[in-house]
PDB file of C-alpha atoms in Angstrom:
ATOM      1  CA  MET M   1      81.818  90.465  98.697  1.00 77.00           C
ATOM      2  CA  THR M   2      84.345  93.099  97.720  1.00 90.00           C
ATOM      3  CA  ALA M   3      86.158  94.687 100.661  1.00 96.00           C
ATOM      4  CA  LEU M   4      86.778  98.431 100.463  1.00 98.00           C
ATOM      5  CA  GLY M   5      89.622 100.293 102.108  1.00 98.00           C
ATOM      6  CA  VAL M   6      91.385 103.636 102.149  1.00 98.00           C
ATOM      7  CA  VAL M   7      95.092 104.461 102.445  1.00 98.00           C
ATOM      8  CA  PHE M   8      96.427 106.653 105.221  1.00 98.00           C
ATOM      9  CA  ARG M   9      99.247 108.213 103.236  1.00 97.00           C
ATOM     10  CA  PRO M  10     102.458 108.745 105.206  1.00 95.00           C
ATOM     11  CA  GLN M  11     102.867 112.170 103.650  1.00 93.00           C
ATOM     12  CA  LEU M  12     100.498 113.145 106.450  1.00 96.00           C
ATOM     13  CA  PRO M  13     102.147 113.592 109.862  1.00 97.00           C
ATOM     14  CA  PRO M  14     101.734 110.644 112.257  1.00 97.00           C
ATOM     15  CA  GLU M  15      99.531 112.654 114.611  1.00 98.00           C
ATOM     16  CA  ARG M  16      96.818 112.737 111.916  1.00 97.00           C
ATOM     17  CA  LEU M  17      96.416 108.945 112.062  1.00 98.00           C
ATOM     18  CA  ARG M  18      94.236 108.851 115.175  1.00 98.00           C
ATOM     19  CA  ALA M  19      91.442 110.975 113.699  1.00 97.00           C
ATOM     20  CA  MET M  20      91.511 109.084 110.409  1.00 97.00           C
ATOM     21  CA  ALA M  21      91.483 105.647 112.034  1.00 98.00           C
ATOM     22  CA  ARG M  22      88.567 106.623 114.236  1.00 98.00           C
ATOM     23  CA  ALA M  23      86.711 108.123 111.275  1.00 98.00           C
ATOM     24  CA  ALA M  24      87.166 104.859 109.362  1.00 98.00           C
ATOM     25  CA  ASP M  25      86.001 102.802 112.337  1.00 98.00           C
ATOM     26  CA  ALA M  26      82.961 104.984 113.019  1.00 98.00           C
ATOM     27  CA  SER M  27      81.915 105.084 109.360  1.00 97.00           C
ATOM     28  CA  GLY M  28      81.906 101.315 108.956  1.00 96.00           C
ATOM     29  CA  LEU M  29      84.733 101.223 106.411  1.00 97.00           C
ATOM     30  CA  GLU M  30      86.219  97.720 106.353  1.00 97.00           C
ATOM     31  CA  GLU M  31      89.932  98.446 106.065  1.00 98.00           C
ATOM     32  CA  LEU M  32      92.571 101.133 106.574  1.00 98.00           C
ATOM     33  CA  TRP M  33      95.922 100.576 104.877  1.00 98.00           C
ATOM     34  CA  LEU M  34      99.314 102.008 105.837  1.00 98.00           C
ATOM     35  CA  TRP M  35     102.633 102.294 104.022  1.00 96.00           C
ATOM     36  CA  GLU M  36     106.147 102.041 105.372  1.00 95.00           C
ATOM     37  CA  ASP M  37     107.726 104.348 102.813  1.00 93.00           C
ATOM     38  CA  CYS M  38     111.243 105.582 103.542  1.00 93.00           C
ATOM     39  CA  PHE M  39     111.759 107.782 105.416  1.00 95.00           C
ATOM     40  CA  LEU M  40     108.326 108.711 106.593  1.00 96.00           C
ATOM     41  CA  GLU M  41     106.558 106.521 109.163  1.00 96.00           C
ATOM     42  CA  SER M  42     106.906 103.079 110.742  1.00 96.00           C
ATOM     43  CA  GLY M  43     104.386 100.539 109.529  1.00 97.00           C
ATOM     44  CA  ILE M  44     104.308  98.462 112.720  1.00 97.00           C
ATOM     45  CA  ALA M  45     104.102 101.439 115.099  1.00 98.00           C
ATOM     46  CA  SER M  46     101.347 103.025 113.017  1.00 98.00           C
ATOM     47  CA  ALA M  47      99.383  99.782 112.723  1.00 98.00           C
ATOM     48  CA  SER M  48      99.527  99.062 116.446  1.00 98.00           C
ATOM     49  CA  ALA M  49      98.280 102.573 117.258  1.00 98.00           C
ATOM     50  CA  ALA M  50      95.471 102.417 114.680  1.00 98.00           C
ATOM     51  CA  LEU M  51      94.339  99.039 115.986  1.00 98.00           C
ATOM     52  CA  ALA M  52      94.363 100.275 119.587  1.00 98.00           C
ATOM     53  CA  TRP M  53      92.305 103.364 118.714  1.00 98.00           C
ATOM     54  CA  THR M  54      89.575 101.350 116.941  1.00 98.00           C
ATOM     55  CA  GLU M  55      87.155  98.527 117.682  1.00 98.00           C
ATOM     56  CA  ARG M  56      86.398  96.677 114.457  1.00 98.00           C
ATOM     57  CA  LEU M  57      88.568  98.167 111.689  1.00 98.00           C
ATOM     58  CA  ARG M  58      90.992  95.886 109.857  1.00 98.00           C
ATOM     59  CA  VAL M  59      94.415  97.484 109.443  1.00 98.00           C
ATOM     60  CA  GLY M  60      96.818  96.419 106.716  1.00 98.00           C
ATOM     61  CA  ILE M  61     100.450  97.315 106.097  1.00 98.00           C
ATOM     62  CA  GLY M  62     101.105  97.320 102.413  1.00 95.00           C
ATOM     63  CA  LEU M  63     103.977  96.906 102.720  1.00 96.00           C
ATOM     64  CA  LEU M  64     107.025  96.356 104.958  1.00 97.00           C
ATOM     65  CA  PRO M  65     110.299  96.342 102.937  1.00 97.00           C
ATOM     66  CA  VAL M  66     112.015  93.093 103.912  1.00 97.00           C
ATOM     67  CA  PRO M  67     115.614  94.293 103.357  1.00 97.00           C
ATOM     68  CA  LEU M  68     115.148  96.450 106.479  1.00 96.00           C
ATOM     69  CA  ARG M  69     113.981  93.529 108.639  1.00 95.00           C
ATOM     70  CA  ASN M  70     115.012  90.250 110.213  1.00 97.00           C
ATOM     71  CA  ALA M  71     112.450  87.530 109.476  1.00 98.00           C
ATOM     72  CA  ALA M  72     112.169  86.485 113.123  1.00 98.00           C
ATOM     73  CA  LEU M  73     111.485  90.075 114.194  1.00 98.00           C
ATOM     74  CA  THR M  74     108.834  90.460 111.494  1.00 98.00           C
ATOM     75  CA  ALA M  75     107.124  87.297 112.746  1.00 98.00           C
ATOM     76  CA  MET M  76     107.329  88.426 116.389  1.00 98.00           C
ATOM     77  CA  GLU M  77     105.723  91.769 115.574  1.00 98.00           C
ATOM     78  CA  ALA M  78     102.976  90.205 113.450  1.00 98.00           C
ATOM     79  CA  ALA M  79     102.246  87.549 116.087  1.00 98.00           C
ATOM     80  CA  THR M  80     101.985  90.181 118.815  1.00 98.00           C
ATOM     81  CA  LEU M  81      99.530  92.281 116.812  1.00 98.00           C
ATOM     82  CA  GLU M  82      97.448  89.244 115.884  1.00 98.00           C
ATOM     83  CA  ARG M  83      97.195  88.135 119.520  1.00 98.00           C
ATOM     84  CA  LEU M  84      96.335  91.646 120.689  1.00 98.00           C
ATOM     85  CA  PHE M  85      93.805  92.301 117.901  1.00 98.00           C
ATOM     86  CA  PRO M  86      92.677  88.917 116.533  1.00 98.00           C
ATOM     87  CA  GLY M  87      91.616  88.919 112.914  1.00 97.00           C
ATOM     88  CA  ARG M  88      92.158  92.632 112.399  1.00 98.00           C
ATOM     89  CA  PHE M  89      95.747  92.820 111.150  1.00 97.00           C
ATOM     90  CA  VAL M  90      96.951  92.193 107.594  1.00 97.00           C
ATOM     91  CA  LEU M  91     100.687  91.912 106.965  1.00 98.00           C
ATOM     92  CA  GLY M  92     102.160  92.838 103.598  1.00 98.00           C
ATOM     93  CA  LEU M  93     105.820  92.291 102.706  1.00 98.00           C
ATOM     94  CA  GLY M  94     107.788  93.412  99.685  1.00 97.00           C
ATOM     95  CA  HIS M  95     111.132  94.132  98.062  1.00 94.00           C
ATOM     96  CA  GLY M  96     111.151  97.799  99.005  1.00 93.00           C
ATOM     97  CA  VAL M  97     112.319 100.553  96.685  1.00 94.00           C
ATOM     98  CA  GLN M  98     115.871  99.588  95.814  1.00 93.00           C
ATOM     99  CA  ASP M  99     117.217 103.152  95.776  1.00 95.00           C
ATOM    100  CA  TRP M 100     115.931 103.629  99.330  1.00 95.00           C
ATOM    101  CA  MET M 101     117.380 100.289 100.391  1.00 95.00           C
ATOM    102  CA  GLY M 102     120.702 101.403  98.967  1.00 96.00           C
ATOM    103  CA  GLN M 103     120.588 104.602 101.011  1.00 96.00           C
ATOM    104  CA  VAL M 104     120.556 102.586 104.243  1.00 96.00           C
ATOM    105  CA  GLY M 105     123.036  99.941 103.108  1.00 96.00           C
ATOM    106  CA  ALA M 106     120.383  97.228 102.759  1.00 95.00           C
ATOM    107  CA  ARG M 107     120.128  96.745  98.992  1.00 95.00           C
ATOM    108  CA  ALA M 108     119.617  93.034  98.301  1.00 93.00           C
ATOM    109  CA  ALA M 109     121.747  91.250  95.717  1.00 94.00           C
ATOM    110  CA  SER M 110     118.634  89.249  94.770  1.00 95.00           C
ATOM    111  CA  PRO M 111     115.391  90.908  95.901  1.00 96.00           C
ATOM    112  CA  VAL M 112     113.282  87.961  94.718  1.00 96.00           C
ATOM    113  CA  THR M 113     115.372  85.440  96.665  1.00 97.00           C
ATOM    114  CA  LEU M 114     115.239  87.583  99.792  1.00 97.00           C
ATOM    115  CA  LEU M 115     111.466  87.977  99.588  1.00 98.00           C
ATOM    116  CA  ARG M 116     110.928  84.255  98.962  1.00 98.00           C
ATOM    117  CA  GLU M 117     113.034  83.280 101.975  1.00 98.00           C
ATOM    118  CA  HIS M 118     111.473  85.940 104.179  1.00 98.00           C
ATOM    119  CA  LEU M 119     107.949  84.848 103.252  1.00 98.00           C
ATOM    120  CA  THR M 120     108.780  81.189 103.837  1.00 98.00           C
ATOM    121  CA  ALA M 121     110.296  81.855 107.253  1.00 98.00           C
ATOM    122  CA  VAL M 122     107.668  84.312 108.483  1.00 98.00           C
ATOM    123  CA  ARG M 123     104.695  82.198 107.460  1.00 98.00           C
ATOM    124  CA  ALA M 124     106.186  79.105 109.101  1.00 98.00           C
ATOM    125  CA  LEU M 125     106.927  80.966 112.334  1.00 98.00           C
ATOM    126  CA  LEU M 126     103.403  82.371 112.428  1.00 98.00           C
ATOM    127  CA  ARG M 127     102.055  78.833 112.074  1.00 98.00           C
ATOM    128  CA  GLY M 128     103.905  77.981 115.294  1.00 98.00           C
ATOM    129  CA  GLU M 129     106.631  75.928 113.645  1.00 98.00           C
ATOM    130  CA  ARG M 130     110.248  75.667 114.763  1.00 98.00           C
ATOM    131  CA  VAL M 131     112.297  76.860 111.832  1.00 98.00           C
ATOM    132  CA  THR M 132     115.835  76.063 110.802  1.00 98.00           C
ATOM    133  CA  MET M 133     116.962  77.368 107.443  1.00 97.00           C
ATOM    134  CA  ALA M 134     120.239  78.387 105.899  1.00 97.00           C
ATOM    135  CA  GLY M 135     119.214  80.351 102.868  1.00 96.00           C
ATOM    136  CA  ARG M 136     121.090  82.768 100.714  1.00 96.00           C
ATOM    137  CA  CYS M 137     119.593  85.677 102.656  1.00 96.00           C
ATOM    138  CA  VAL M 138     117.750  84.308 105.714  1.00 97.00           C
ATOM    139  CA  THR M 139     119.359  82.155 108.381  1.00 98.00           C
ATOM    140  CA  LEU M 140     117.447  80.727 111.349  1.00 98.00           C
ATOM    141  CA  ASP M 141     118.660  78.082 113.795  1.00 98.00           C
ATOM    142  CA  GLY M 142     115.852  76.356 115.654  1.00 98.00           C
ATOM    143  CA  VAL M 143     113.752  79.511 115.976  1.00 98.00           C
ATOM    144  CA  ALA M 144     110.168  79.282 117.244  1.00 98.00           C
ATOM    145  CA  LEU M 145     107.833  81.915 118.643  1.00 98.00           C
ATOM    146  CA  ASP M 146     106.960  81.540 122.320  1.00 98.00           C
ATOM    147  CA  TRP M 147     103.671  83.344 121.686  1.00 98.00           C
ATOM    148  CA  PRO M 148     102.478  82.308 118.231  1.00 98.00           C
ATOM    149  CA  PRO M 149      98.961  83.428 117.323  1.00 98.00           C
ATOM    150  CA  ALA M 150      96.071  81.001 117.676  1.00 96.00           C
ATOM    151  CA  THR M 151      95.433  81.509 113.959  1.00 95.00           C
ATOM    152  CA  ALA M 152      98.218  82.707 111.714  1.00 94.00           C
ATOM    153  CA  PRO M 153      97.420  86.045 110.050  1.00 92.00           C
ATOM    154  CA  GLU M 154      97.519  86.123 106.283  1.00 94.00           C
ATOM    155  CA  VAL M 155     100.822  87.264 104.851  1.00 98.00           C
ATOM    156  CA  LEU M 156     100.563  89.142 101.572  1.00 98.00           C
ATOM    157  CA  ALA M 157     103.339  90.237  99.258  1.00 98.00           C
ATOM    158  CA  GLY M 158     103.626  93.251  96.991  1.00 98.00           C
ATOM    159  CA  ALA M 159     104.588  92.574  93.386  1.00 97.00           C
ATOM    160  CA  ILE M 160     104.829  94.252  89.997  1.00 93.00           C
ATOM    161  CA  GLY M 161     106.897  92.151  87.580  1.00 95.00           C
ATOM    162  CA  PRO M 162     106.208  88.592  86.372  1.00 97.00           C
ATOM    163  CA  ARG M 163     108.828  86.930  88.597  1.00 97.00           C
ATOM    164  CA  SER M 164     107.544  88.642  91.709  1.00 97.00           C
ATOM    165  CA  LEU M 165     103.923  87.880  90.846  1.00 98.00           C
ATOM    166  CA  ARG M 166     104.706  84.189  90.400  1.00 98.00           C
ATOM    167  CA  LEU M 167     106.540  84.320  93.719  1.00 98.00           C
ATOM    168  CA  THR M 168     103.476  85.628  95.511  1.00 98.00           C
ATOM    169  CA  GLY M 169     101.535  82.658  94.184  1.00 98.00           C
ATOM    170  CA  GLU M 170     104.300  80.334  95.332  1.00 98.00           C
ATOM    171  CA  ALA M 171     104.995  81.686  98.809  1.00 98.00           C
ATOM    172  CA  ALA M 172     102.348  84.197 100.005  1.00 98.00           C
ATOM    173  CA  ASP M 173      98.703  84.126 101.064  1.00 98.00           C
ATOM    174  CA  GLY M 174      97.842  87.016  98.783  1.00 98.00           C
ATOM    175  CA  THR M 175      99.161  89.746  96.520  1.00 98.00           C
ATOM    176  CA  ILE M 176      99.175  93.545  96.701  1.00 98.00           C
ATOM    177  CA  LEU M 177      99.154  95.516  93.446  1.00 98.00           C
ATOM    178  CA  ASP M 178      99.937  99.206  93.505  1.00 97.00           C
ATOM    179  CA  ALA M 179      97.776 101.934  92.008  1.00 97.00           C
ATOM    180  CA  ARG M 180      99.397 101.662  88.591  1.00 94.00           C
ATOM    181  CA  ALA M 181      97.387  98.478  87.995  1.00 97.00           C
ATOM    182  CA  THR M 182      94.569  98.570  85.450  1.00 96.00           C
ATOM    183  CA  PRO M 183      91.899  95.853  85.186  1.00 97.00           C
ATOM    184  CA  ASP M 184      93.956  94.198  82.435  1.00 96.00           C
ATOM    185  CA  ASP M 185      96.962  94.191  84.768  1.00 97.00           C
ATOM    186  CA  VAL M 186      94.860  92.502  87.463  1.00 98.00           C
ATOM    187  CA  ARG M 187      93.785  89.778  85.038  1.00 98.00           C
ATOM    188  CA  ALA M 188      97.372  89.203  83.927  1.00 98.00           C
ATOM    189  CA  ALA M 189      98.525  89.092  87.539  1.00 98.00           C
ATOM    190  CA  ARG M 190      95.938  86.435  88.384  1.00 98.00           C
ATOM    191  CA  LEU M 191      97.332  84.209  85.640  1.00 98.00           C
ATOM    192  CA  LEU M 192     100.927  84.626  86.818  1.00 98.00           C
ATOM    193  CA  ILE M 193      99.919  84.003  90.435  1.00 98.00           C
ATOM    194  CA  ALA M 194      98.184  80.781  89.379  1.00 98.00           C
ATOM    195  CA  GLU M 195     101.368  79.710  87.572  1.00 97.00           C
ATOM    196  CA  GLY M 196     103.383  80.310  90.732  1.00 98.00           C
ATOM    197  CA  ARG M 197     100.925  78.356  92.850  1.00 98.00           C
ATOM    198  CA  ALA M 198     101.030  75.428  90.428  1.00 97.00           C
ATOM    199  CA  GLU M 199     104.836  75.409  90.337  1.00 96.00           C
ATOM    200  CA  ALA M 200     104.866  75.233  94.150  1.00 96.00           C
ATOM    201  CA  GLY M 201     102.336  72.389  94.242  1.00 96.00           C
ATOM    202  CA  ARG M 202      99.513  74.621  95.464  1.00 96.00           C
ATOM    203  CA  ALA M 203      96.069  74.519  93.864  1.00 95.00           C
ATOM    204  CA  PRO M 204      96.185  77.128  91.068  1.00 93.00           C
ATOM    205  CA  ASP M 205      92.618  78.211  91.856  1.00 92.00           C
ATOM    206  CA  GLY M 206      93.021  78.061  95.627  1.00 93.00           C
ATOM    207  CA  PRO M 207      92.266  81.012  97.916  1.00 94.00           C
ATOM    208  CA  HIS M 208      94.632  83.900  97.256  1.00 97.00           C
ATOM    209  CA  ARG M 209      93.619  87.391  98.286  1.00 97.00           C
ATOM    210  CA  MET M 210      94.229  90.156  95.755  1.00 98.00           C
ATOM    211  CA  VAL M 211      94.485  93.710  97.115  1.00 98.00           C
ATOM    212  CA  VAL M 212      94.588  96.494  94.529  1.00 98.00           C
ATOM    213  CA  TYR M 213      95.126 100.195  95.168  1.00 98.00           C
ATOM    214  CA  LEU M 214      93.131 102.693  93.119  1.00 98.00           C
ATOM    215  CA  HIS M 215      94.188 106.311  92.565  1.00 98.00           C
ATOM    216  CA  THR M 216      91.046 108.227  93.555  1.00 98.00           C
ATOM    217  CA  ALA M 217      90.058 111.895  93.649  1.00 98.00           C
ATOM    218  CA  THR M 218      86.678 113.480  94.249  1.00 98.00           C
ATOM    219  CA  GLY M 219      85.362 117.009  94.570  1.00 95.00           C
ATOM    220  CA  PRO M 220      85.275 119.989  92.215  1.00 92.00           C
ATOM    221  CA  ASP M 221      89.010 119.897  91.445  1.00 95.00           C
ATOM    222  CA  ALA M 222      89.289 116.095  91.325  1.00 97.00           C
ATOM    223  CA  ALA M 223      90.436 115.750  87.714  1.00 96.00           C
ATOM    224  CA  ALA M 224      93.172 118.366  88.095  1.00 96.00           C
ATOM    225  CA  ARG M 225      94.488 116.858  91.307  1.00 97.00           C
ATOM    226  CA  LEU M 226      94.529 113.350  89.872  1.00 97.00           C
ATOM    227  CA  SER M 227      96.273 114.510  86.711  1.00 95.00           C
ATOM    228  CA  ALA M 228      98.944 116.269  88.778  1.00 95.00           C
ATOM    229  CA  GLU M 229      99.402 113.134  90.876  1.00 94.00           C
ATOM    230  CA  LEU M 230      99.830 110.847  87.871  1.00 94.00           C
ATOM    231  CA  GLY M 231     102.099 113.157  85.875  1.00 91.00           C
ATOM    232  CA  PRO M 232     102.443 113.308  82.077  1.00 90.00           C
ATOM    233  CA  ARG M 233     100.129 110.980  80.208  1.00 84.00           C
ATOM    234  CA  ASP M 234     101.418 108.176  77.979  1.00 84.00           C
ATOM    235  CA  PRO M 235      98.921 107.972  75.103  1.00 82.00           C
ATOM    236  CA  ALA M 236      99.931 104.347  74.477  1.00 80.00           C
ATOM    237  CA  SER M 237      99.002 103.149  77.973  1.00 84.00           C
ATOM    238  CA  PRO M 238      95.683 103.033  79.812  1.00 85.00           C
ATOM    239  CA  ARG M 239      95.617 105.703  82.494  1.00 84.00           C
ATOM    240  CA  PRO M 240      95.023 104.310  85.987  1.00 92.00           C
ATOM    241  CA  GLY M 241      92.835 105.974  88.575  1.00 96.00           C
ATOM    242  CA  ILE M 242      89.467 107.651  88.744  1.00 97.00           C
ATOM    243  CA  ALA M 243      88.328 111.226  89.343  1.00 97.00           C
ATOM    244  CA  GLY M 244      84.650 111.793  89.962  1.00 97.00           C
ATOM    245  CA  ASP M 245      81.667 111.270  92.203  1.00 98.00           C
ATOM    246  CA  ALA M 246      80.690 108.152  94.165  1.00 98.00           C
ATOM    247  CA  LYS M 247      79.070 106.477  91.145  1.00 98.00           C
ATOM    248  CA  ALA M 248      82.197 106.923  89.040  1.00 98.00           C
ATOM    249  CA  VAL M 249      84.430 105.593  91.802  1.00 98.00           C
ATOM    250  CA  ALA M 250      82.137 102.608  92.421  1.00 98.00           C
ATOM    251  CA  ARG M 251      82.230 101.744  88.713  1.00 98.00           C
ATOM    252  CA  ALA M 252      86.046 101.834  88.776  1.00 98.00           C
ATOM    253  CA  VAL M 253      86.078  99.602  91.844  1.00 98.00           C
ATOM    254  CA  GLN M 254      83.699  97.186  90.141  1.00 98.00           C
ATOM    255  CA  ARG M 255      85.932  96.980  87.052  1.00 98.00           C
ATOM    256  CA  LEU M 256      88.853  95.939  89.274  1.00 98.00           C
ATOM    257  CA  THR M 257      86.790  93.357  91.154  1.00 98.00           C
ATOM    258  CA  GLU M 258      85.474  91.881  87.920  1.00 98.00           C
ATOM    259  CA  ALA M 259      89.120  91.528  86.838  1.00 98.00           C
ATOM    260  CA  GLY M 260      90.007  89.617  90.010  1.00 98.00           C
ATOM    261  CA  ALA M 261      90.507  92.037  92.908  1.00 98.00           C
ATOM    262  CA  ASP M 262      89.138  90.936  96.295  1.00 98.00           C
ATOM    263  CA  THR M 263      89.912  94.202  98.072  1.00 98.00           C
ATOM    264  CA  VAL M 264      90.133  97.644  96.484  1.00 98.00           C
ATOM    265  CA  VAL M 265      91.913 100.330  98.477  1.00 98.00           C
ATOM    266  CA  LEU M 266      91.153 103.909  97.488  1.00 98.00           C
ATOM    267  CA  GLN M 267      94.359 105.937  97.376  1.00 98.00           C
ATOM    268  CA  PRO M 268      93.712 109.688  97.744  1.00 98.00           C
ATOM    269  CA  THR M 269      96.022 112.192  96.147  1.00 97.00           C
ATOM    270  CA  ALA M 270      98.912 113.460  98.246  1.00 94.00           C
ATOM    271  CA  ASP M 271      97.213 116.866  98.365  1.00 95.00           C
ATOM    272  CA  GLU M 272      93.751 115.575  99.353  1.00 97.00           C
ATOM    273  CA  PRO M 273      92.282 118.591 101.191  1.00 95.00           C
ATOM    274  CA  ASP M 274      90.061 116.612 103.595  1.00 97.00           C
ATOM    275  CA  PRO M 275      91.456 113.137 104.419  1.00 97.00           C
ATOM    276  CA  GLU M 276      88.800 112.394 107.052  1.00 97.00           C
ATOM    277  CA  GLY M 277      86.105 113.543 104.622  1.00 97.00           C
ATOM    278  CA  PHE M 278      87.587 111.237 101.983  1.00 98.00           C
ATOM    279  CA  ILE M 279      87.137 108.296 104.367  1.00 98.00           C
ATOM    280  CA  ARG M 280      83.511 109.222 104.979  1.00 97.00           C
ATOM    281  CA  PHE M 281      82.995 109.598 101.205  1.00 98.00           C
ATOM    282  CA  ALA M 282      84.327 106.067 100.698  1.00 98.00           C
ATOM    283  CA  ALA M 283      82.215 104.546 103.469  1.00 98.00           C
ATOM    284  CA  ASP M 284      78.988 106.521 103.146  1.00 98.00           C
ATOM    285  CA  GLU M 285      78.760 107.130  99.405  1.00 98.00           C
ATOM    286  CA  VAL M 286      80.921 104.585  97.551  1.00 98.00           C
ATOM    287  CA  ARG M 287      80.492 101.487  99.722  1.00 97.00           C
ATOM    288  CA  PRO M 288      76.679 101.247  99.301  1.00 97.00           C
ATOM    289  CA  LEU M 289      77.117 101.181  95.511  1.00 97.00           C
ATOM    290  CA  ILE M 290      79.482  98.186  95.531  1.00 94.00           C
ATOM    291  CA  PRO M 291      78.019  94.646  95.540  1.00 85.00           C
TER     292      PRO M 291
END
């Protein structure tokens, strides 16, 4: 079954998160996703608060930029959240926006190498292993978590280009595609992920969760708001996103799932006038229309 989520955009002040998380939990929405965009809001702090304020909601971070983090600290934080809220936390890691990483003196010489090493270390630590590695970017000397989770949470990775997509197949439990992805992009990503899995000796058709964001606007001014969000149109490229009522949104979600998405996360426009109402729209009107 397709999972449906909504993004809490960090353009909203942190104090808005409580009402939105509770609205998502009360409405029966499966997932709420958070971003750690520079220099807005912390992913881990926001996720821990959202999990504490809710009872059943799954909370994903899509994603934490690894240049800002030590792999052992990432694993400690993920393990703590998984033990506190078993089965409700989804960790996403990624390169980060390189200009932002440069602003804080953390630009990686090889973003792909850094992400590969970070994924390898974090997933091993979350499995309860003692890890020693001397990589190009990550160094650990006999590190093990004292409080590993009973079951390691899935670790997803954000990707856009072919090398990064193959890497997610090689070293992650799933892949996050941003809202620029069209159904054709999802299909192409699935093929590259399978290549990466095969190169790493993993079953090409093995379980690998695909999370895809979808630009979404609804209401009387939906088309105008979505157009403003996406900017000038390139006639040569399919335009991502959907503006319309619940039926139109459900059809767009279905097109992504038919292409290979397991979870579709509705991404409201930055100027969405009623974020809590958007969550209820997703849960009450769109969700029933999705198989």
